[in-house]
Amino acid sequence: MSARSDRVSPVPSPVLDCRGVSKAFGGVQALQDFTLRVDPGALIGLIGPNGAGKTTAFNVLTGVLRPSAGRIFVAGTDLTGKRPHVFARHGVARTFQNIRLFPDMTVHENVMTGLHMRHGAGLAATVLGLPAFHRSEDRIAERAAELLGVLRLSDLIDVRAGDLAYGDQRRVEIARALATEPRVLLLDEPAAGLNPHESNALIGMIRRINGDMGIAVVLVEHDMRLVMELCQRIHVLDHGRELAVGTPAEVQDDPRVVEAYLGTSAKAAHRHA
Ligand SMILES: Nc1ncnc2c1ncn2[C@@H]1O[C@H](COP(=O)(O)OP(=O)(O)O)[C@@H](O)[C@H]1O
Ligand SMILES: [Mg+2]
């Protein structure tokens, strides 16, 4: 029996552990005392009306914004105040509310850029064109093709990203984020602008990423069908604060959540009544 198995059973560190994080922009408290724990393999929803602080949460969770208070741990390491590339290296990947593919590169090349971050040859080998560089380039090209296969995007491999249908661009952007081999993937409104057919393809893809590949996912999304269908737990933000947290059923029936979502339109309707 190995020494390791004699130890007290280790509790796996959460892949992402965000404790009491706040972020203000001038007078606007965009995020206040935000706490989120993402265990390995979890699929968590983050919802709330426009301006609730969802994207700000993703920005602090990826090092784009430095929190004014609180701490962020990634797989047990405190990365509070670190730069985005450090978060990426520790396994945090994301997509953006607006697609950010390289439009003039093919799907294959876009995905290869994600892999370069993780597996690129050293600068010297790259500049000098040493064999190590060519080997790693071949390997990266191969792995990108493999990943596109797993995600059922092989048909698109040689298409210029700018020529893709909108829904396909969304899925390729997710593929590129996965090429960094993350522990946790943050998706910011991936279904925005998708038709029902494209949303279904996206649901299938998120299931494969989370279920088959075992990668934890945090999903910011307005499409409630998608959120309710996919997520195990949902956090609801409103005006930068956590309004509720629970299972899809609990959150859906929470009167505070209904009020936050309907509040504006209900008040407007009342005014016009
Ligand atoms: N870079 C920024 N500078 C100033 N204010 C910002 C910035 N980013 C977000 N905000 C403000 O913070 C609040 C939360 O925004 P955001 O996180 O984008 O919300 P959501 O993604 O939930 O719609 C809003 O009031 C927004 O105007
Ligand atoms: Mg947003």
PDB file of C-alpha atoms and ligand atoms in Angstrom:
ATOM      1  CA  MET A   1       0.000   0.000   0.000  1.00  0.00           C
ATOM      2  CA  SER A   2       1.428   3.367  -0.906  1.00  0.00           C
ATOM      3  CA  ALA A   3       2.063   6.080   1.652  1.00  0.00           C
ATOM      4  CA  ARG A   4      -0.426   8.260  -0.187  1.00  0.00           C
ATOM      5  CA  SER A   5      -3.411   5.956   0.361  1.00  0.00           C
ATOM      6  CA  ASP A   6      -2.713   5.843   4.124  1.00  0.00           C
ATOM      7  CA  ARG A   7      -3.338   9.550   4.467  1.00  0.00           C
ATOM      8  CA  VAL A   8      -6.649  11.008   5.533  1.00  0.00           C
ATOM      9  CA  SER A   9      -8.769  11.117   2.389  1.00  0.00           C
ATOM     10  CA  PRO A  10      -7.941  14.401   0.694  1.00  0.00           C
ATOM     11  CA  VAL A  11     -10.799  16.778   0.045  1.00  0.00           C
ATOM     12  CA  PRO A  12     -10.191  18.049  -3.494  1.00  0.00           C
ATOM     13  CA  SER A  13      -9.584  21.795  -3.653  1.00  0.00           C
ATOM     14  CA  PRO A  14     -12.303  23.671  -5.460  1.00  0.00           C
ATOM     15  CA  VAL A  15     -11.092  24.613  -8.941  1.00  0.00           C
ATOM     16  CA  LEU A  16     -12.251  28.127  -8.229  1.00  0.00           C
ATOM     17  CA  ASP A  17     -12.852  29.636  -4.810  1.00  0.00           C
ATOM     18  CA  CYS A  18     -13.846  33.260  -4.734  1.00  0.00           C
ATOM     19  CA  ARG A  19     -14.279  34.708  -1.245  1.00  0.00           C
ATOM     20  CA  GLY A  20     -15.923  38.012  -0.454  1.00  0.00           C
ATOM     21  CA  VAL A  21     -14.796  39.755  -3.623  1.00  0.00           C
ATOM     22  CA  SER A  22     -15.821  43.359  -4.285  1.00  0.00           C
ATOM     23  CA  LYS A  23     -15.238  45.690  -7.212  1.00  0.00           C
ATOM     24  CA  ALA A  24     -16.284  49.320  -7.542  1.00  0.00           C
ATOM     25  CA  PHE A  25     -16.082  51.634 -10.544  1.00  0.00           C
ATOM     26  CA  GLY A  26     -16.107  55.172  -9.206  1.00  0.00           C
ATOM     27  CA  GLY A  27     -19.360  55.346  -7.281  1.00  0.00           C
ATOM     28  CA  VAL A  28     -20.821  52.151  -8.778  1.00  0.00           C
ATOM     29  CA  GLN A  29     -20.445  49.062  -6.612  1.00  0.00           C
ATOM     30  CA  ALA A  30     -20.438  46.588  -9.509  1.00  0.00           C
ATOM     31  CA  LEU A  31     -19.753  43.579  -7.298  1.00  0.00           C
ATOM     32  CA  GLN A  32     -20.086  43.323  -3.545  1.00  0.00           C
ATOM     33  CA  ASP A  33     -18.963  40.519  -1.251  1.00  0.00           C
ATOM     34  CA  PHE A  34     -19.201  37.962  -4.056  1.00  0.00           C
ATOM     35  CA  THR A  35     -18.563  34.377  -3.009  1.00  0.00           C
ATOM     36  CA  LEU A  36     -18.486  31.449  -5.416  1.00  0.00           C
ATOM     37  CA  ARG A  37     -17.079  27.973  -4.951  1.00  0.00           C
ATOM     38  CA  VAL A  38     -16.686  25.768  -8.015  1.00  0.00           C
ATOM     39  CA  ASP A  39     -15.790  22.145  -7.325  1.00  0.00           C
ATOM     40  CA  PRO A  40     -14.133  19.950  -9.958  1.00  0.00           C
ATOM     41  CA  GLY A  41     -16.706  18.898 -12.546  1.00  0.00           C
ATOM     42  CA  ALA A  42     -19.407  21.325 -11.349  1.00  0.00           C
ATOM     43  CA  LEU A  43     -21.740  23.204 -13.687  1.00  0.00           C
ATOM     44  CA  ILE A  44     -22.859  26.438 -12.083  1.00  0.00           C
ATOM     45  CA  GLY A  45     -25.110  29.181 -13.410  1.00  0.00           C
ATOM     46  CA  LEU A  46     -24.657  32.874 -12.719  1.00  0.00           C
ATOM     47  CA  ILE A  47     -27.727  34.904 -13.617  1.00  0.00           C
ATOM     48  CA  GLY A  48     -29.187  38.328 -12.971  1.00  0.00           C
ATOM     49  CA  PRO A  49     -30.608  41.324 -14.806  1.00  0.00           C
ATOM     50  CA  ASN A  50     -28.429  43.533 -17.031  1.00  0.00           C
ATOM     51  CA  GLY A  51     -25.888  45.450 -14.990  1.00  0.00           C
ATOM     52  CA  ALA A  52     -26.074  42.955 -12.098  1.00  0.00           C
ATOM     53  CA  GLY A  53     -22.288  42.425 -12.129  1.00  0.00           C
ATOM     54  CA  LYS A  54     -21.985  39.071 -13.957  1.00  0.00           C
ATOM     55  CA  THR A  55     -19.317  40.150 -16.448  1.00  0.00           C
ATOM     56  CA  THR A  56     -17.501  42.036 -13.692  1.00  0.00           C
ATOM     57  CA  ALA A  57     -17.451  38.768 -11.715  1.00  0.00           C
ATOM     58  CA  PHE A  58     -15.872  36.998 -14.709  1.00  0.00           C
ATOM     59  CA  ASN A  59     -13.366  39.833 -15.098  1.00  0.00           C
ATOM     60  CA  VAL A  60     -12.165  39.518 -11.511  1.00  0.00           C
ATOM     61  CA  LEU A  61     -12.182  35.708 -11.748  1.00  0.00           C
ATOM     62  CA  THR A  62      -9.804  35.865 -14.723  1.00  0.00           C
ATOM     63  CA  GLY A  63      -7.458  38.604 -13.511  1.00  0.00           C
ATOM     64  CA  VAL A  64      -8.760  41.191 -16.008  1.00  0.00           C
ATOM     65  CA  LEU A  65      -9.874  43.347 -13.078  1.00  0.00           C
ATOM     66  CA  ARG A  66      -8.194  43.523  -9.711  1.00  0.00           C
ATOM     67  CA  PRO A  67     -10.739  43.175  -6.887  1.00  0.00           C
ATOM     68  CA  SER A  68     -10.874  45.961  -4.305  1.00  0.00           C
ATOM     69  CA  ALA A  69     -11.527  43.367  -1.573  1.00  0.00           C
ATOM     70  CA  GLY A  70     -11.620  39.609  -1.181  1.00  0.00           C
ATOM     71  CA  ARG A  71      -9.469  36.704  -2.355  1.00  0.00           C
ATOM     72  CA  ILE A  72      -9.519  34.339  -5.321  1.00  0.00           C
ATOM     73  CA  PHE A  73      -8.039  30.848  -5.167  1.00  0.00           C
ATOM     74  CA  VAL A  74      -7.553  28.641  -8.215  1.00  0.00           C
ATOM     75  CA  ALA A  75      -7.068  24.961  -7.402  1.00  0.00           C
ATOM     76  CA  GLY A  76      -5.821  25.947  -3.955  1.00  0.00           C
ATOM     77  CA  THR A  77      -3.430  28.717  -5.060  1.00  0.00           C
ATOM     78  CA  ASP A  78      -4.142  32.318  -4.091  1.00  0.00           C
ATOM     79  CA  LEU A  79      -4.082  34.301  -7.350  1.00  0.00           C
ATOM     80  CA  THR A  80      -5.612  37.519  -5.994  1.00  0.00           C
ATOM     81  CA  GLY A  81      -4.174  40.467  -7.923  1.00  0.00           C
ATOM     82  CA  LYS A  82      -2.405  38.293 -10.538  1.00  0.00           C
ATOM     83  CA  ARG A  83      -2.544  39.033 -14.271  1.00  0.00           C
ATOM     84  CA  PRO A  84      -4.815  37.190 -16.747  1.00  0.00           C
ATOM     85  CA  HIS A  85      -2.011  34.980 -18.135  1.00  0.00           C
ATOM     86  CA  VAL A  86      -1.382  33.646 -14.627  1.00  0.00           C
ATOM     87  CA  PHE A  87      -5.056  32.757 -14.210  1.00  0.00           C
ATOM     88  CA  ALA A  88      -4.925  31.093 -17.642  1.00  0.00           C
ATOM     89  CA  ARG A  89      -1.811  29.124 -16.728  1.00  0.00           C
ATOM     90  CA  HIS A  90      -3.524  27.871 -13.557  1.00  0.00           C
ATOM     91  CA  GLY A  91      -6.448  26.621 -15.615  1.00  0.00           C
ATOM     92  CA  VAL A  92      -9.067  29.354 -15.888  1.00  0.00           C
ATOM     93  CA  ALA A  93     -10.440  29.912 -19.409  1.00  0.00           C
ATOM     94  CA  ARG A  94     -13.285  32.105 -20.602  1.00  0.00           C
ATOM     95  CA  THR A  95     -15.243  33.344 -23.553  1.00  0.00           C
ATOM     96  CA  PHE A  96     -16.521  36.890 -23.988  1.00  0.00           C
ATOM     97  CA  GLN A  97     -19.945  38.417 -24.452  1.00  0.00           C
ATOM     98  CA  ASN A  98     -18.745  39.595 -27.874  1.00  0.00           C
ATOM     99  CA  ILE A  99     -17.005  37.025 -30.049  1.00  0.00           C
ATOM    100  CA  ARG A 100     -13.258  37.520 -30.206  1.00  0.00           C
ATOM    101  CA  LEU A 101     -12.034  35.033 -32.800  1.00  0.00           C
ATOM    102  CA  PHE A 102      -9.337  35.973 -35.297  1.00  0.00           C
ATOM    103  CA  PRO A 103     -11.605  36.376 -38.349  1.00  0.00           C
ATOM    104  CA  ASP A 104      -8.868  35.925 -40.984  1.00  0.00           C
ATOM    105  CA  MET A 105      -7.538  32.709 -39.469  1.00  0.00           C
ATOM    106  CA  THR A 106      -9.078  29.295 -40.045  1.00  0.00           C
ATOM    107  CA  VAL A 107     -10.915  27.449 -37.315  1.00  0.00           C
ATOM    108  CA  HIS A 108      -7.891  25.155 -36.980  1.00  0.00           C
ATOM    109  CA  GLU A 109      -5.482  28.094 -36.578  1.00  0.00           C
ATOM    110  CA  ASN A 110      -7.757  29.790 -34.043  1.00  0.00           C
ATOM    111  CA  VAL A 111      -7.760  26.675 -31.882  1.00  0.00           C
ATOM    112  CA  MET A 112      -3.995  26.309 -32.299  1.00  0.00           C
ATOM    113  CA  THR A 113      -3.521  29.763 -30.708  1.00  0.00           C
ATOM    114  CA  GLY A 114      -5.108  28.370 -27.531  1.00  0.00           C
ATOM    115  CA  LEU A 115      -2.736  25.402 -27.531  1.00  0.00           C
ATOM    116  CA  HIS A 116       0.317  27.604 -28.101  1.00  0.00           C
ATOM    117  CA  MET A 117      -0.291  29.189 -24.743  1.00  0.00           C
ATOM    118  CA  ARG A 118       0.100  25.827 -23.053  1.00  0.00           C
ATOM    119  CA  HIS A 119       2.512  23.892 -25.277  1.00  0.00           C
ATOM    120  CA  GLY A 120       4.448  26.344 -27.427  1.00  0.00           C
ATOM    121  CA  ALA A 121       8.180  25.702 -27.896  1.00  0.00           C
ATOM    122  CA  GLY A 122      10.495  28.123 -26.095  1.00  0.00           C
ATOM    123  CA  LEU A 123      11.184  31.479 -27.718  1.00  0.00           C
ATOM    124  CA  ALA A 124      14.743  30.509 -28.738  1.00  0.00           C
ATOM    125  CA  ALA A 125      13.577  27.345 -30.499  1.00  0.00           C
ATOM    126  CA  THR A 126      10.822  29.310 -32.217  1.00  0.00           C
ATOM    127  CA  VAL A 127      13.050  32.144 -33.436  1.00  0.00           C
ATOM    128  CA  LEU A 128      15.855  29.843 -34.547  1.00  0.00           C
ATOM    129  CA  GLY A 129      13.487  27.362 -36.195  1.00  0.00           C
ATOM    130  CA  LEU A 130      14.964  24.455 -34.263  1.00  0.00           C
ATOM    131  CA  PRO A 131      13.528  20.931 -34.626  1.00  0.00           C
ATOM    132  CA  ALA A 132      11.844  21.221 -31.230  1.00  0.00           C
ATOM    133  CA  PHE A 133       9.735  23.996 -32.708  1.00  0.00           C
ATOM    134  CA  HIS A 134       8.666  21.976 -35.746  1.00  0.00           C
ATOM    135  CA  ARG A 135       7.849  18.952 -33.622  1.00  0.00           C
ATOM    136  CA  SER A 136       5.777  21.013 -31.244  1.00  0.00           C
ATOM    137  CA  GLU A 137       4.007  22.787 -34.148  1.00  0.00           C
ATOM    138  CA  ASP A 138       3.050  19.431 -35.678  1.00  0.00           C
ATOM    139  CA  ARG A 139       1.891  18.179 -32.321  1.00  0.00           C
ATOM    140  CA  ILE A 140      -0.154  21.342 -31.708  1.00  0.00           C
ATOM    141  CA  ALA A 141      -1.787  21.077 -35.140  1.00  0.00           C
ATOM    142  CA  GLU A 142      -2.639  17.454 -34.389  1.00  0.00           C
ATOM    143  CA  ARG A 143      -4.071  18.201 -30.963  1.00  0.00           C
ATOM    144  CA  ALA A 144      -6.164  21.082 -32.290  1.00  0.00           C
ATOM    145  CA  ALA A 145      -7.632  18.732 -34.902  1.00  0.00           C
ATOM    146  CA  GLU A 146      -8.312  16.129 -32.193  1.00  0.00           C
ATOM    147  CA  LEU A 147     -10.070  18.657 -29.993  1.00  0.00           C
ATOM    148  CA  LEU A 148     -12.235  19.838 -32.905  1.00  0.00           C
ATOM    149  CA  GLY A 149     -13.112  16.186 -33.477  1.00  0.00           C
ATOM    150  CA  VAL A 150     -14.187  15.645 -29.854  1.00  0.00           C
ATOM    151  CA  LEU A 151     -16.316  18.776 -30.071  1.00  0.00           C
ATOM    152  CA  ARG A 152     -17.789  17.629 -33.412  1.00  0.00           C
ATOM    153  CA  LEU A 153     -16.461  20.642 -35.267  1.00  0.00           C
ATOM    154  CA  SER A 154     -14.185  18.765 -37.694  1.00  0.00           C
ATOM    155  CA  ASP A 155     -16.292  19.808 -40.687  1.00  0.00           C
ATOM    156  CA  LEU A 156     -15.350  23.426 -40.054  1.00  0.00           C
ATOM    157  CA  ILE A 157     -11.614  22.933 -39.559  1.00  0.00           C
ATOM    158  CA  ASP A 158     -10.454  24.758 -42.708  1.00  0.00           C
ATOM    159  CA  VAL A 159     -13.145  27.433 -42.759  1.00  0.00           C
ATOM    160  CA  ARG A 160     -12.044  31.036 -42.214  1.00  0.00           C
ATOM    161  CA  ALA A 161     -13.493  32.047 -38.816  1.00  0.00           C
ATOM    162  CA  GLY A 162     -14.993  35.237 -40.275  1.00  0.00           C
ATOM    163  CA  ASP A 163     -17.021  33.137 -42.744  1.00  0.00           C
ATOM    164  CA  LEU A 164     -18.657  30.953 -40.075  1.00  0.00           C
ATOM    165  CA  ALA A 165     -22.330  31.145 -39.197  1.00  0.00           C
ATOM    166  CA  TYR A 166     -22.850  32.996 -35.920  1.00  0.00           C
ATOM    167  CA  GLY A 167     -23.647  29.897 -33.856  1.00  0.00           C
ATOM    168  CA  ASP A 168     -20.559  28.138 -35.210  1.00  0.00           C
ATOM    169  CA  GLN A 169     -18.392  31.130 -34.274  1.00  0.00           C
ATOM    170  CA  ARG A 170     -19.667  30.793 -30.708  1.00  0.00           C
ATOM    171  CA  ARG A 171     -18.780  27.107 -30.585  1.00  0.00           C
ATOM    172  CA  VAL A 172     -15.348  27.650 -32.136  1.00  0.00           C
ATOM    173  CA  GLU A 173     -14.630  30.352 -29.566  1.00  0.00           C
ATOM    174  CA  ILE A 174     -15.441  27.825 -26.854  1.00  0.00           C
ATOM    175  CA  ALA A 175     -13.176  25.270 -28.584  1.00  0.00           C
ATOM    176  CA  ARG A 176     -10.329  27.776 -28.577  1.00  0.00           C
ATOM    177  CA  ALA A 177     -10.839  28.450 -24.854  1.00  0.00           C
ATOM    178  CA  LEU A 178     -10.725  24.682 -24.234  1.00  0.00           C
ATOM    179  CA  ALA A 179      -7.439  24.410 -26.113  1.00  0.00           C
ATOM    180  CA  THR A 180      -5.773  26.068 -23.114  1.00  0.00           C
ATOM    181  CA  GLU A 181      -6.692  22.865 -21.205  1.00  0.00           C
ATOM    182  CA  PRO A 182      -8.593  24.593 -18.409  1.00  0.00           C
ATOM    183  CA  ARG A 183      -9.868  23.197 -15.129  1.00  0.00           C
ATOM    184  CA  VAL A 184     -12.758  25.611 -15.311  1.00  0.00           C
ATOM    185  CA  LEU A 185     -14.424  27.325 -18.253  1.00  0.00           C
ATOM    186  CA  LEU A 186     -16.333  30.594 -17.825  1.00  0.00           C
ATOM    187  CA  LEU A 187     -18.925  31.242 -20.541  1.00  0.00           C
ATOM    188  CA  ASP A 188     -20.354  34.777 -20.793  1.00  0.00           C
ATOM    189  CA  GLU A 189     -23.779  34.643 -22.484  1.00  0.00           C
ATOM    190  CA  PRO A 190     -22.853  31.927 -24.999  1.00  0.00           C
ATOM    191  CA  ALA A 191     -26.448  31.590 -26.275  1.00  0.00           C
ATOM    192  CA  ALA A 192     -26.968  35.303 -26.954  1.00  0.00           C
ATOM    193  CA  GLY A 193     -28.188  35.732 -30.526  1.00  0.00           C
ATOM    194  CA  LEU A 194     -28.480  32.004 -31.223  1.00  0.00           C
ATOM    195  CA  ASN A 195     -31.556  30.481 -32.867  1.00  0.00           C
ATOM    196  CA  PRO A 196     -33.198  27.453 -31.142  1.00  0.00           C
ATOM    197  CA  HIS A 197     -31.318  24.993 -33.345  1.00  0.00           C
ATOM    198  CA  GLU A 198     -27.972  26.635 -32.505  1.00  0.00           C
ATOM    199  CA  SER A 199     -28.894  26.743 -28.779  1.00  0.00           C
ATOM    200  CA  ASN A 200     -29.493  23.005 -28.847  1.00  0.00           C
ATOM    201  CA  ALA A 201     -26.077  22.428 -30.441  1.00  0.00           C
ATOM    202  CA  LEU A 202     -24.580  24.604 -27.701  1.00  0.00           C
ATOM    203  CA  ILE A 203     -26.350  22.636 -24.954  1.00  0.00           C
ATOM    204  CA  GLY A 204     -24.919  19.420 -26.436  1.00  0.00           C
ATOM    205  CA  MET A 205     -21.456  20.944 -26.528  1.00  0.00           C
ATOM    206  CA  ILE A 206     -21.588  22.160 -22.909  1.00  0.00           C
ATOM    207  CA  ARG A 207     -22.752  18.682 -21.840  1.00  0.00           C
ATOM    208  CA  ARG A 208     -19.763  17.095 -23.594  1.00  0.00           C
ATOM    209  CA  ILE A 209     -17.335  19.584 -22.065  1.00  0.00           C
ATOM    210  CA  ASN A 210     -18.699  19.156 -18.553  1.00  0.00           C
ATOM    211  CA  GLY A 211     -19.840  15.525 -18.600  1.00  0.00           C
ATOM    212  CA  ASP A 212     -17.409  13.762 -20.945  1.00  0.00           C
ATOM    213  CA  MET A 213     -14.328  15.958 -20.572  1.00  0.00           C
ATOM    214  CA  GLY A 214     -14.951  16.610 -16.847  1.00  0.00           C
ATOM    215  CA  ILE A 215     -14.259  20.346 -17.034  1.00  0.00           C
ATOM    216  CA  ALA A 216     -16.054  22.590 -14.536  1.00  0.00           C
ATOM    217  CA  VAL A 217     -18.224  25.267 -16.157  1.00  0.00           C
ATOM    218  CA  VAL A 218     -19.633  28.580 -14.925  1.00  0.00           C
ATOM    219  CA  LEU A 219     -22.367  29.820 -17.198  1.00  0.00           C
ATOM    220  CA  VAL A 220     -23.645  33.396 -17.417  1.00  0.00           C
ATOM    221  CA  GLU A 221     -26.771  33.270 -19.523  1.00  0.00           C
ATOM    222  CA  HIS A 222     -30.117  34.963 -20.079  1.00  0.00           C
ATOM    223  CA  ASP A 223     -31.659  31.964 -21.829  1.00  0.00           C
ATOM    224  CA  MET A 224     -33.442  30.419 -18.826  1.00  0.00           C
ATOM    225  CA  ARG A 225     -34.226  27.170 -20.618  1.00  0.00           C
ATOM    226  CA  LEU A 226     -30.515  26.608 -21.123  1.00  0.00           C
ATOM    227  CA  VAL A 227     -29.595  27.588 -17.562  1.00  0.00           C
ATOM    228  CA  MET A 228     -32.342  25.493 -15.970  1.00  0.00           C
ATOM    229  CA  GLU A 229     -31.569  22.495 -18.147  1.00  0.00           C
ATOM    230  CA  LEU A 230     -27.811  22.490 -17.570  1.00  0.00           C
ATOM    231  CA  CYS A 231     -26.950  23.901 -14.152  1.00  0.00           C
ATOM    232  CA  GLN A 232     -26.731  22.067 -10.831  1.00  0.00           C
ATOM    233  CA  ARG A 233     -26.661  25.262  -8.807  1.00  0.00           C
ATOM    234  CA  ILE A 234     -27.484  28.835  -9.698  1.00  0.00           C
ATOM    235  CA  HIS A 235     -26.279  32.071  -8.132  1.00  0.00           C
ATOM    236  CA  VAL A 236     -28.441  35.122  -8.732  1.00  0.00           C
ATOM    237  CA  LEU A 237     -26.869  38.583  -8.708  1.00  0.00           C
ATOM    238  CA  ASP A 238     -28.688  41.887  -8.542  1.00  0.00           C
ATOM    239  CA  HIS A 239     -26.995  45.292  -8.266  1.00  0.00           C
ATOM    240  CA  GLY A 240     -23.680  43.562  -7.516  1.00  0.00           C
ATOM    241  CA  ARG A 241     -24.993  41.511  -4.610  1.00  0.00           C
ATOM    242  CA  GLU A 242     -25.994  37.887  -4.332  1.00  0.00           C
ATOM    243  CA  LEU A 243     -29.756  37.774  -4.215  1.00  0.00           C
ATOM    244  CA  ALA A 244     -30.236  34.016  -4.049  1.00  0.00           C
ATOM    245  CA  VAL A 245     -28.454  30.723  -4.564  1.00  0.00           C
ATOM    246  CA  GLY A 246     -29.927  27.275  -5.029  1.00  0.00           C
ATOM    247  CA  THR A 247     -31.040  24.586  -7.419  1.00  0.00           C
ATOM    248  CA  PRO A 248     -32.782  25.677 -10.623  1.00  0.00           C
ATOM    249  CA  ALA A 249     -36.181  24.858  -9.070  1.00  0.00           C
ATOM    250  CA  GLU A 250     -35.435  26.798  -5.859  1.00  0.00           C
ATOM    251  CA  VAL A 251     -34.195  29.846  -7.697  1.00  0.00           C
ATOM    252  CA  GLN A 252     -37.036  29.860 -10.199  1.00  0.00           C
ATOM    253  CA  ASP A 253     -39.639  29.966  -7.424  1.00  0.00           C
ATOM    254  CA  ASP A 254     -37.839  32.538  -5.294  1.00  0.00           C
ATOM    255  CA  PRO A 255     -40.029  35.674  -5.156  1.00  0.00           C
ATOM    256  CA  ARG A 256     -36.941  37.933  -4.835  1.00  0.00           C
ATOM    257  CA  VAL A 257     -35.605  36.536  -8.091  1.00  0.00           C
ATOM    258  CA  VAL A 258     -38.925  36.960  -9.866  1.00  0.00           C
ATOM    259  CA  GLU A 259     -39.078  40.546  -8.568  1.00  0.00           C
ATOM    260  CA  ALA A 260     -35.515  41.327  -9.723  1.00  0.00           C
ATOM    261  CA  TYR A 261     -36.286  40.069 -13.224  1.00  0.00           C
ATOM    262  CA  LEU A 262     -39.793  41.401 -13.530  1.00  0.00           C
ATOM    263  CA  GLY A 263     -39.348  44.419 -11.271  1.00  0.00           C
ATOM    264  CA  THR A 264     -38.426  46.865 -13.991  1.00  0.00           C
ATOM    265  CA  SER A 265     -41.066  45.799 -16.490  1.00  0.00           C
ATOM    266  CA  ALA A 266     -43.717  45.345 -13.782  1.00  0.00           C
ATOM    267  CA  LYS A 267     -43.088  48.854 -12.467  1.00  0.00           C
ATOM    268  CA  ALA A 268     -43.131  50.217 -16.006  1.00  0.00           C
ATOM    269  CA  ALA A 269     -46.403  48.412 -16.706  1.00  0.00           C
ATOM    270  CA  HIS A 270     -47.835  49.774 -13.460  1.00  0.00           C
ATOM    271  CA  ARG A 271     -46.859  53.325 -14.429  1.00  0.00           C
ATOM    272  CA  HIS A 272     -48.534  52.940 -17.781  1.00  0.00           C
ATOM    273  CA  ALA A 273     -51.652  51.312 -16.297  1.00  0.00           C
TER     274      ALA A 273
HETATM  275  N1  LIG B   1     -15.101  49.007 -16.930  1.00  0.00           N
HETATM  276  C1  LIG B   1     -16.153  49.573 -16.312  1.00  0.00           C
HETATM  277  N2  LIG B   1     -16.119  50.869 -15.956  1.00  0.00           N
HETATM  278  C2  LIG B   1     -17.140  51.438 -15.299  1.00  0.00           C
HETATM  279  N3  LIG B   1     -18.286  50.792 -14.962  1.00  0.00           N
HETATM  280  C3  LIG B   1     -18.382  49.504 -15.306  1.00  0.00           C
HETATM  281  C4  LIG B   1     -17.337  48.813 -15.996  1.00  0.00           C
HETATM  282  N4  LIG B   1     -17.723  47.527 -16.193  1.00  0.00           N
HETATM  283  C5  LIG B   1     -18.939  47.417 -15.653  1.00  0.00           C
HETATM  284  N5  LIG B   1     -19.347  48.595 -15.123  1.00  0.00           N
HETATM  285  C6  LIG B   1     -20.619  48.823 -14.401  1.00  0.00           C
HETATM  286  O1  LIG B   1     -20.737  47.826 -13.416  1.00  0.00           O
HETATM  287  C7  LIG B   1     -22.059  47.328 -13.334  1.00  0.00           C
HETATM  288  C8  LIG B   1     -22.083  45.851 -13.629  1.00  0.00           C
HETATM  289  O2  LIG B   1     -21.804  45.637 -15.017  1.00  0.00           O
HETATM  290  P1  LIG B   1     -21.596  44.203 -15.638  1.00  0.00           P
HETATM  291  O3  LIG B   1     -20.686  43.418 -14.776  1.00  0.00           O
HETATM  292  O4  LIG B   1     -21.173  44.385 -17.057  1.00  0.00           O
HETATM  293  O5  LIG B   1     -23.076  43.589 -15.563  1.00  0.00           O
HETATM  294  P2  LIG B   1     -23.735  42.337 -16.290  1.00  0.00           P
HETATM  295  O6  LIG B   1     -22.658  41.560 -16.986  1.00  0.00           O
HETATM  296  O7  LIG B   1     -24.399  41.573 -15.182  1.00  0.00           O
HETATM  297  O8  LIG B   1     -24.750  42.899 -17.248  1.00  0.00           O
HETATM  298  C9  LIG B   1     -22.879  48.170 -14.299  1.00  0.00           C
HETATM  299  O9  LIG B   1     -23.447  49.233 -13.587  1.00  0.00           O
HETATM  300  C10 LIG B   1     -21.840  48.646 -15.279  1.00  0.00           C
HETATM  301  O10 LIG B   1     -22.234  49.861 -15.882  1.00  0.00           O
HETATM  302 MG    MG B   2     -22.418  41.036 -18.981  1.00  0.00          MG
END
